[in-house]
Coordinates of C-alpha atoms and ligand atoms in Angstrom, one line a residue:
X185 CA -21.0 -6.5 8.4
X186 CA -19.1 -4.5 6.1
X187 CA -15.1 -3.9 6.9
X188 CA -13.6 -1.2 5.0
X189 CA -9.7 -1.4 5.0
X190 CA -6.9 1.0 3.4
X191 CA -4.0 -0.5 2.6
X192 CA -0.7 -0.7 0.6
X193 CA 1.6 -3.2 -0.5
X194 CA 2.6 -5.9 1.6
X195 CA 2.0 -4.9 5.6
X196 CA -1.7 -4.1 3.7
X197 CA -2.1 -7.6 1.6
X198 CA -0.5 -9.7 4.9
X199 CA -3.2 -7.6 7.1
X200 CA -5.6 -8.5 4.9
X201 CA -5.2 -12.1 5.0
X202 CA -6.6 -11.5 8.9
X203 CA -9.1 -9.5 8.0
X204 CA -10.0 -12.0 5.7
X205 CA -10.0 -14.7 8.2
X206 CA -12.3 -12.4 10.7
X207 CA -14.4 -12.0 8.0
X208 CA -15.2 -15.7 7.1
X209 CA -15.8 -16.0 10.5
X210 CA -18.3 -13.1 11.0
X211 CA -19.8 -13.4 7.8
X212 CA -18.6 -10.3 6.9
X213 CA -17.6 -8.4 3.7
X214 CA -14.6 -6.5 3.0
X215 CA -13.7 -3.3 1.0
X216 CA -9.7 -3.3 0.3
X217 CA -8.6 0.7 -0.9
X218 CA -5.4 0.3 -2.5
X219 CA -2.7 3.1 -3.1
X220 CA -1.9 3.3 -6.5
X221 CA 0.8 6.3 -5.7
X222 CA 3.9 3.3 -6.2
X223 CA 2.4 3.1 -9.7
X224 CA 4.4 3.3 -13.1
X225 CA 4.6 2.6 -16.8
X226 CA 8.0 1.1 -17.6
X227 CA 8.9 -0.9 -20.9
X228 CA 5.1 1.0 -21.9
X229 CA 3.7 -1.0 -19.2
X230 CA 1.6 -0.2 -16.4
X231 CA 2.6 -1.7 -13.0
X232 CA 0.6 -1.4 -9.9
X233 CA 2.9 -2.9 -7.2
X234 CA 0.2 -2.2 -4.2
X235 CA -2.2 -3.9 -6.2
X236 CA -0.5 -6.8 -7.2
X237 CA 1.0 -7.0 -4.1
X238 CA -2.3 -7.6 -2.5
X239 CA -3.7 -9.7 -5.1
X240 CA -1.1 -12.1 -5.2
X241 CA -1.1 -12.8 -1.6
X242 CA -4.4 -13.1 -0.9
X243 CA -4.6 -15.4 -4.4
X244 CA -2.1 -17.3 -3.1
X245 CA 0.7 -16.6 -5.9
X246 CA 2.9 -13.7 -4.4
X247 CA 6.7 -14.4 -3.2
X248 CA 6.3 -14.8 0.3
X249 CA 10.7 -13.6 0.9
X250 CA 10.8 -10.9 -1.9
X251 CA 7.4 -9.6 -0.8
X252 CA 7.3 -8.9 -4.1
X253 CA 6.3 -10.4 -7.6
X254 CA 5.0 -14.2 -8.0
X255 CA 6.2 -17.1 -6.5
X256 CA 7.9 -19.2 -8.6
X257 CA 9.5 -16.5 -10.8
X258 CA 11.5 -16.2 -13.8
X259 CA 13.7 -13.9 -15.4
X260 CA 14.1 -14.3 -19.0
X261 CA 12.4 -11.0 -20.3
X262 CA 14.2 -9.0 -18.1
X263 CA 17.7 -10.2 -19.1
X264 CA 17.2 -10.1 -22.8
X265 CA 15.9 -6.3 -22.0
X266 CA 19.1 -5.7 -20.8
X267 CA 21.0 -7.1 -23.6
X268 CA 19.2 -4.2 -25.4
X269 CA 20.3 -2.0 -23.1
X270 CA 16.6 -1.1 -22.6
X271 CA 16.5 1.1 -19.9
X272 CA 15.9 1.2 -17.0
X273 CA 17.7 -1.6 -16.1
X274 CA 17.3 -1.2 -12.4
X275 CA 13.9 -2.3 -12.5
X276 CA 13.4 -6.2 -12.2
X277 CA 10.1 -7.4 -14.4
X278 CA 9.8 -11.5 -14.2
X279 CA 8.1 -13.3 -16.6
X280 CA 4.8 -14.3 -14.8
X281 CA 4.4 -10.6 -13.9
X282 CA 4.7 -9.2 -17.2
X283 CA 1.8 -11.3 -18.3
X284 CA -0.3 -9.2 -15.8
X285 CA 1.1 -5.9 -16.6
X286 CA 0.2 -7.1 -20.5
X287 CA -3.4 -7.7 -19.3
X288 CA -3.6 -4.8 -17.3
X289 CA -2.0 -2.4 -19.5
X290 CA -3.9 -3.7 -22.6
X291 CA -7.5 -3.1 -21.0
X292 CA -6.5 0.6 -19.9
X293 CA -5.8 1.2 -23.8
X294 CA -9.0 0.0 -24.8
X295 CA -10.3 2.5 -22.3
X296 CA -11.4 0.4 -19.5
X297 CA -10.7 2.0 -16.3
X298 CA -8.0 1.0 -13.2
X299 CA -11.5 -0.4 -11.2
X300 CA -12.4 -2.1 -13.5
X301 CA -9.3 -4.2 -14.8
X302 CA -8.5 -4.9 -11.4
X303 CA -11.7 -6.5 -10.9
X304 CA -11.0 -8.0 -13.8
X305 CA -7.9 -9.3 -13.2
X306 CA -9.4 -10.8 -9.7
X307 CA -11.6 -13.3 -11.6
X308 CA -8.4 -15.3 -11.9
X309 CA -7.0 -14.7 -8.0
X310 CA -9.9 -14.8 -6.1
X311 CA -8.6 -12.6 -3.3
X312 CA -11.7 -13.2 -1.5
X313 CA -12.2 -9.1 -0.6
X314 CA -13.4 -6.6 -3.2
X315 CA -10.0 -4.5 -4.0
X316 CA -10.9 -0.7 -5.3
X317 CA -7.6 0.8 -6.0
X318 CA -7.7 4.4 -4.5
X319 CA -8.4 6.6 -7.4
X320 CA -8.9 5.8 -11.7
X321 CA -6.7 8.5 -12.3
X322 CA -3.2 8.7 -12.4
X323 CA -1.7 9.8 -9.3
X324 CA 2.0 9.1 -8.2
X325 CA 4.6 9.4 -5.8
X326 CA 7.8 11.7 -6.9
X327 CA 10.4 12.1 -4.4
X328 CA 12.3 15.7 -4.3
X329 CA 15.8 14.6 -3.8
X330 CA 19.3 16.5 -4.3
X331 CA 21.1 15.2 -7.3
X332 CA 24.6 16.1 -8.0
X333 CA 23.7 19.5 -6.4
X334 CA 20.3 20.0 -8.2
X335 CA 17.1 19.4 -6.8
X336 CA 14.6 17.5 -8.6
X337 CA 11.5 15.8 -8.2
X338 CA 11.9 11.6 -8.8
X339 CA 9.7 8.8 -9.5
X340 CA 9.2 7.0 -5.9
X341 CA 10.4 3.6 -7.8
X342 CA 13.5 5.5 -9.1
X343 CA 14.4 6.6 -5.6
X344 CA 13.6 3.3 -3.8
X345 CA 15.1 0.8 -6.0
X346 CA 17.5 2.5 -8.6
X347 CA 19.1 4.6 -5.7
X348 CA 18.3 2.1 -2.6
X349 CA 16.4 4.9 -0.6
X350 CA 19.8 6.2 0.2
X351 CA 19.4 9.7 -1.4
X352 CA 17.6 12.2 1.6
X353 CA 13.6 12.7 0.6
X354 CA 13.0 16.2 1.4
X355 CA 9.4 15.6 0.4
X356 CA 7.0 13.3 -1.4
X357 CA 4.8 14.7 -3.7
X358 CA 1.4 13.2 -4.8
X359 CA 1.2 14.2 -8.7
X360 CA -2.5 14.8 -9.9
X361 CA -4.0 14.0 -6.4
X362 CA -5.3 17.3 -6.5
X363 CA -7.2 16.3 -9.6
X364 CA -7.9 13.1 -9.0
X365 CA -11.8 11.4 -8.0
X366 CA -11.6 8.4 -5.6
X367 CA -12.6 5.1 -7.5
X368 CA -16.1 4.1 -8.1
X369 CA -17.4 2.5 -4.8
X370 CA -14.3 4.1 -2.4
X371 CA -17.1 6.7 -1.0
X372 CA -20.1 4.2 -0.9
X373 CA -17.7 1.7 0.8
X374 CA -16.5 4.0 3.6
X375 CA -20.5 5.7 4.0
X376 CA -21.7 2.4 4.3
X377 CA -18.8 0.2 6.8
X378 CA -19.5 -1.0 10.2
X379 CA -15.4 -0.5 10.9
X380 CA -12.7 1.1 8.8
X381 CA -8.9 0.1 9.1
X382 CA -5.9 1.6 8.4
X383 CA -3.5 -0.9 7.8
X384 CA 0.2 -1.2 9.3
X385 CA 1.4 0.3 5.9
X386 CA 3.8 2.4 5.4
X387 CA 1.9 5.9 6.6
X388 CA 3.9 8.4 4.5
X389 CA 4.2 6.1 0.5
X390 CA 0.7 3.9 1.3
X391 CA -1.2 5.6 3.4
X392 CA -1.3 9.5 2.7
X393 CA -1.5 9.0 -0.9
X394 CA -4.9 7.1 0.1
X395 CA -5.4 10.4 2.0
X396 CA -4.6 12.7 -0.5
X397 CA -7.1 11.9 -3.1
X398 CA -9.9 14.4 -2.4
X399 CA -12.6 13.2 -0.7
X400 CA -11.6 9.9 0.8
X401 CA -10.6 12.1 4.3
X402 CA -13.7 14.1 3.9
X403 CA -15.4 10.7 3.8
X404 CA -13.7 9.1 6.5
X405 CA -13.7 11.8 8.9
X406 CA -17.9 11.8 8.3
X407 CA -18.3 8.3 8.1
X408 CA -20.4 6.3 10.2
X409 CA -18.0 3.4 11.5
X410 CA -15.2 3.4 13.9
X411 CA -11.5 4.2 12.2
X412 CA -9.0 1.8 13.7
X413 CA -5.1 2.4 13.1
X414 CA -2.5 0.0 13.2
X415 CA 1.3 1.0 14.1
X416 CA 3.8 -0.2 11.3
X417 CA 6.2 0.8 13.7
X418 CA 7.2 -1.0 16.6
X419 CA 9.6 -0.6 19.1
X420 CA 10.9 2.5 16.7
X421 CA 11.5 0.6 14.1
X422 CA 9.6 -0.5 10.8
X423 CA 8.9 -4.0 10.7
X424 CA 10.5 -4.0 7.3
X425 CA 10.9 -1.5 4.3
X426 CA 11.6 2.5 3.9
X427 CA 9.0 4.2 6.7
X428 CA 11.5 5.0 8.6
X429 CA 13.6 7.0 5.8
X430 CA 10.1 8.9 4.8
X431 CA 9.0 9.6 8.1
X432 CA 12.5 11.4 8.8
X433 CA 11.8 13.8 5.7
X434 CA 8.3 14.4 7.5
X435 CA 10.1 15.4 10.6
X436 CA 7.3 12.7 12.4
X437 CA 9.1 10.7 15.0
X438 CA 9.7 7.3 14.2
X439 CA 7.4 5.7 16.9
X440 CA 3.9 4.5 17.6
X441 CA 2.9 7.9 18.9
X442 CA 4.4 9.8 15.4
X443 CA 2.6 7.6 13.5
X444 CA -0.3 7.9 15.2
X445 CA 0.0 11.6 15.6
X446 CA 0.9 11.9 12.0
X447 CA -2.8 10.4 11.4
X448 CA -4.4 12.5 14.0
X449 CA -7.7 12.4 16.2
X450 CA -11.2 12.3 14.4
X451 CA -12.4 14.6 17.0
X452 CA -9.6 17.3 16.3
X453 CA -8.7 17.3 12.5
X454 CA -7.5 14.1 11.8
X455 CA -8.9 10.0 11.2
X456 CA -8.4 8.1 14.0
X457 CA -10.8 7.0 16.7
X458 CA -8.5 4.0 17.8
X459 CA -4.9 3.5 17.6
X460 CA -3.5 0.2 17.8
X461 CA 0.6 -0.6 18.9
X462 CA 2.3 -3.3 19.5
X463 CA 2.9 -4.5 23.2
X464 CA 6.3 -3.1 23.1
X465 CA 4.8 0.6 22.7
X466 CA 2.3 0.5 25.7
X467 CA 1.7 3.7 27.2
X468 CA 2.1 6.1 24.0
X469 CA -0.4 8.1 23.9
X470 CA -2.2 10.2 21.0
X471 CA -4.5 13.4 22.1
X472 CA -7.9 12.5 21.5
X473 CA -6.8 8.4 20.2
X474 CA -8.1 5.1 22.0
X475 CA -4.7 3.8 22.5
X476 CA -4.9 -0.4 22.3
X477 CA -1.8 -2.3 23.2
X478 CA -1.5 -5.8 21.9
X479 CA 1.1 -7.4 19.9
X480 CA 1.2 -6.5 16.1
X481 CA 3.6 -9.2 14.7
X482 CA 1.5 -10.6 11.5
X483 CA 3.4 -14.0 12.2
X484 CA 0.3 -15.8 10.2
X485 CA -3.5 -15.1 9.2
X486 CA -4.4 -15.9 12.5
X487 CA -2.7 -14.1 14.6
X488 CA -3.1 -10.9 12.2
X489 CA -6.9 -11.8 12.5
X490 CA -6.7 -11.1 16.8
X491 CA -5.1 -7.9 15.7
X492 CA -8.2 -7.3 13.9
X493 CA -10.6 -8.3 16.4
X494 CA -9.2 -5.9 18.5
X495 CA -9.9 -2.5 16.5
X496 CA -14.1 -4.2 16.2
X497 CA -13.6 -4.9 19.8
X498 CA -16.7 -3.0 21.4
X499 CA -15.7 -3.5 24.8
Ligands
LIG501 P1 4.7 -1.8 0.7 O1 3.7 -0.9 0.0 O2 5.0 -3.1 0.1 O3 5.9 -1.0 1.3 O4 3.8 -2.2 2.0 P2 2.9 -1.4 3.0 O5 3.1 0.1 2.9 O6 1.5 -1.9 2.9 O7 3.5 -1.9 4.4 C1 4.8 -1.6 4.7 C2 4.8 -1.4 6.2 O8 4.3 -2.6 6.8 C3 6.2 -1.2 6.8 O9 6.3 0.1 7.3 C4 6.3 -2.2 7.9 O10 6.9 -1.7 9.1 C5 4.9 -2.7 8.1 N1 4.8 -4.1 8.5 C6 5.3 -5.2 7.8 N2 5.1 -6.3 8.6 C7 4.5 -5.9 9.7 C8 4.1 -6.6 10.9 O11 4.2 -7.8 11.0 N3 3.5 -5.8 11.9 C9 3.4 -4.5 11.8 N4 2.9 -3.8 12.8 N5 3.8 -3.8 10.7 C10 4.4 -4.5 9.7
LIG502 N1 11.5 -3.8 -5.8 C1 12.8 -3.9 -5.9 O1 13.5 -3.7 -4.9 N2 13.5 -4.1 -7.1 C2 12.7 -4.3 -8.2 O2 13.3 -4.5 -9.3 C3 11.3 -4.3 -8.1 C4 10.5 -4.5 -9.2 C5 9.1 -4.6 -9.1 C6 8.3 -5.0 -10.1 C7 6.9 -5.1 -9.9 C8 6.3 -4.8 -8.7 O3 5.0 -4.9 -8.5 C9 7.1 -4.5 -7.6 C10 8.5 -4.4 -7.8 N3 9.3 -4.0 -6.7 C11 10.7 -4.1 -6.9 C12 8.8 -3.7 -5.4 C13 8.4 -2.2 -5.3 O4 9.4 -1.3 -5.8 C14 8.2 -1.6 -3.9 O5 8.6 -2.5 -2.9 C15 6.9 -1.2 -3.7 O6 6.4 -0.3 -4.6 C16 6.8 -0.6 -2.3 O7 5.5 -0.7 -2.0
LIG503 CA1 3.7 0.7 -1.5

């Protein structure tokens, strides 16, 4: 059995810890497609977030509060950065992190490409799923915002962390998805999976920059295997982080049925044949959507594996 999931940063790496756990049990394998739209270079270094989000949890090394960054983190680099006055300041690098963004940034010099360091870089974590980021090509989220009366287009880090997500997105823009190829192996993974799920991720920053890379929609909307969603909202609310700010600048509802309605039906033009919310959202309902209520709280790799069980749920 082969389980292909999309997924972002941390709703997709704690996710996957279930998936992982249903897949030891099953004997299955798993494809991980990670958004690379959080993506920057800073300090000339390139920083996946998604990525490293996902490989340090399921390696066992990521900050469990922060959701964030390593476990165990320091500082240092950061703070003598900012006694240069080397901007941006806003952004936090700690010390263990750096070394990856070193490694990382190194290989893609010598021309290797974004596949390939991250599998690279999972010799030494061991994430226990195959992680393809979404695309080898650079492909970011920018922000258009209203700055002292001018609007611009912003990095997606600069709006989140330097202005707190407190500036009104009146869209997110995916630069070079039009251009951009999915990864070696996204196509083959999603032509080839017995299920495909979307993650609780945020559906506007993780998800639709997945979406947006040409071809990956194409594939999943002819694919073979049943496309499960899961709500990261519940009861209206996110569980934690900005979907709620970006779904206002959609205009989606913040709800189950938005989200799900943001995704849409396979059978209209959308990717979803199942729709999973949490108990608390019981009787939405999405034209042309399975709609599966169960609750969605990933409390710990075993409970976020029943969550799983029920998108390959035949029944
Ligand atoms: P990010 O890239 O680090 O922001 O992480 P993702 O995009 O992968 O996931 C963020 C989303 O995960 C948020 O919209 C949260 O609401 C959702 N999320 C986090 N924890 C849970 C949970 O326990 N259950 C559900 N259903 N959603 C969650
Ligand atoms: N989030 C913050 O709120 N402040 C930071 O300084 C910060 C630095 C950072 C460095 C590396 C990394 O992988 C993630 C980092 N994040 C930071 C998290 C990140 O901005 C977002 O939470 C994700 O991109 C959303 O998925
Ligand atoms: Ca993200």
């Amino acid at each position: 059995m082969h389980i292909v999931v999309l997924a972002g940063g941390i709703g997709g790496a704690r996710f996957l810890l279930g998936v992982r756990e249903v897949a030891r049990a099953r004997g299955a394998e798993v494809t991980a497609v990670v958004n690379v739209g959080d993506d920057v270079t800073l300090h000339g270094l390139r920083i996946c977030p998604d990525l490293d989000s996902v490989m340090y949890t399921l390696g066992g090394g990521a900050d469990p509060e922060r959701g964030w960054g390593r476990t165990g983190e320091t500082w240092v680099v950061k703070e003598e950065l900012a006694r240069y006055g080397a901007e941006p300041t806003w952004f936090g690098l700690g010390d263990k992190d750096i070394a990856t963004h070193l490694v990382r940034t190194r290989m893609l010099d010598a021309g290797y490409p974004l596949s390939a360091v991250t599998e690279a870089l999972c010799t030494r974590w061991e994430p226990g799923v195959r992680m393809i980021p979404a695309t080898d090509e650079r492909c970011e989220t920018h922000v258009v915002v209203d700055i002292e009366g001018k609007t611009q287009a912003i990095h997606f880090q600069e709006w989140w962390i330097r202005y707190r997500g407190e500036l009104p997105a009146q869209r997110f823009v995916f630069v070079g998805a039009e251009s951009a190829k999915p990864a070696p192996g996204v196509l083959d993974a999603i032509a080839s999976a017995d299920a495909v799920l979307v993650a609780p991720s945020n559906p506007v920053v993780s998800v639709a920059p997945i979406l947006a890379v040409p071809g990956i929609r194409d594939a999943l909307r002819a694919g073979p295997a049943r496309v499960s969603g899961f709500s990261p909202i519940i009861g209206n609310s996110p569980v934690r982080g900005m979907a709620d700010k970006c779904l206002d600048a959609m205009g989606v509802a913040v709800s189950a049925a938005g989200v799900g309605g943001l995704y849409g039906a396979r059978s209209a033009e959308g990717i979803l044949d199942r729709w999973l919310v949490d108990t608390t959202d019981a009787g939405t309902a999405v034209p042309g959507v399975e709609v599966r209520s169960r609750p969605l709280w990933m409390t710990d790799p075993a409970t976020t594996a029943a969550m799983v069980e029920e998108a390959l749920d035949n029944g």
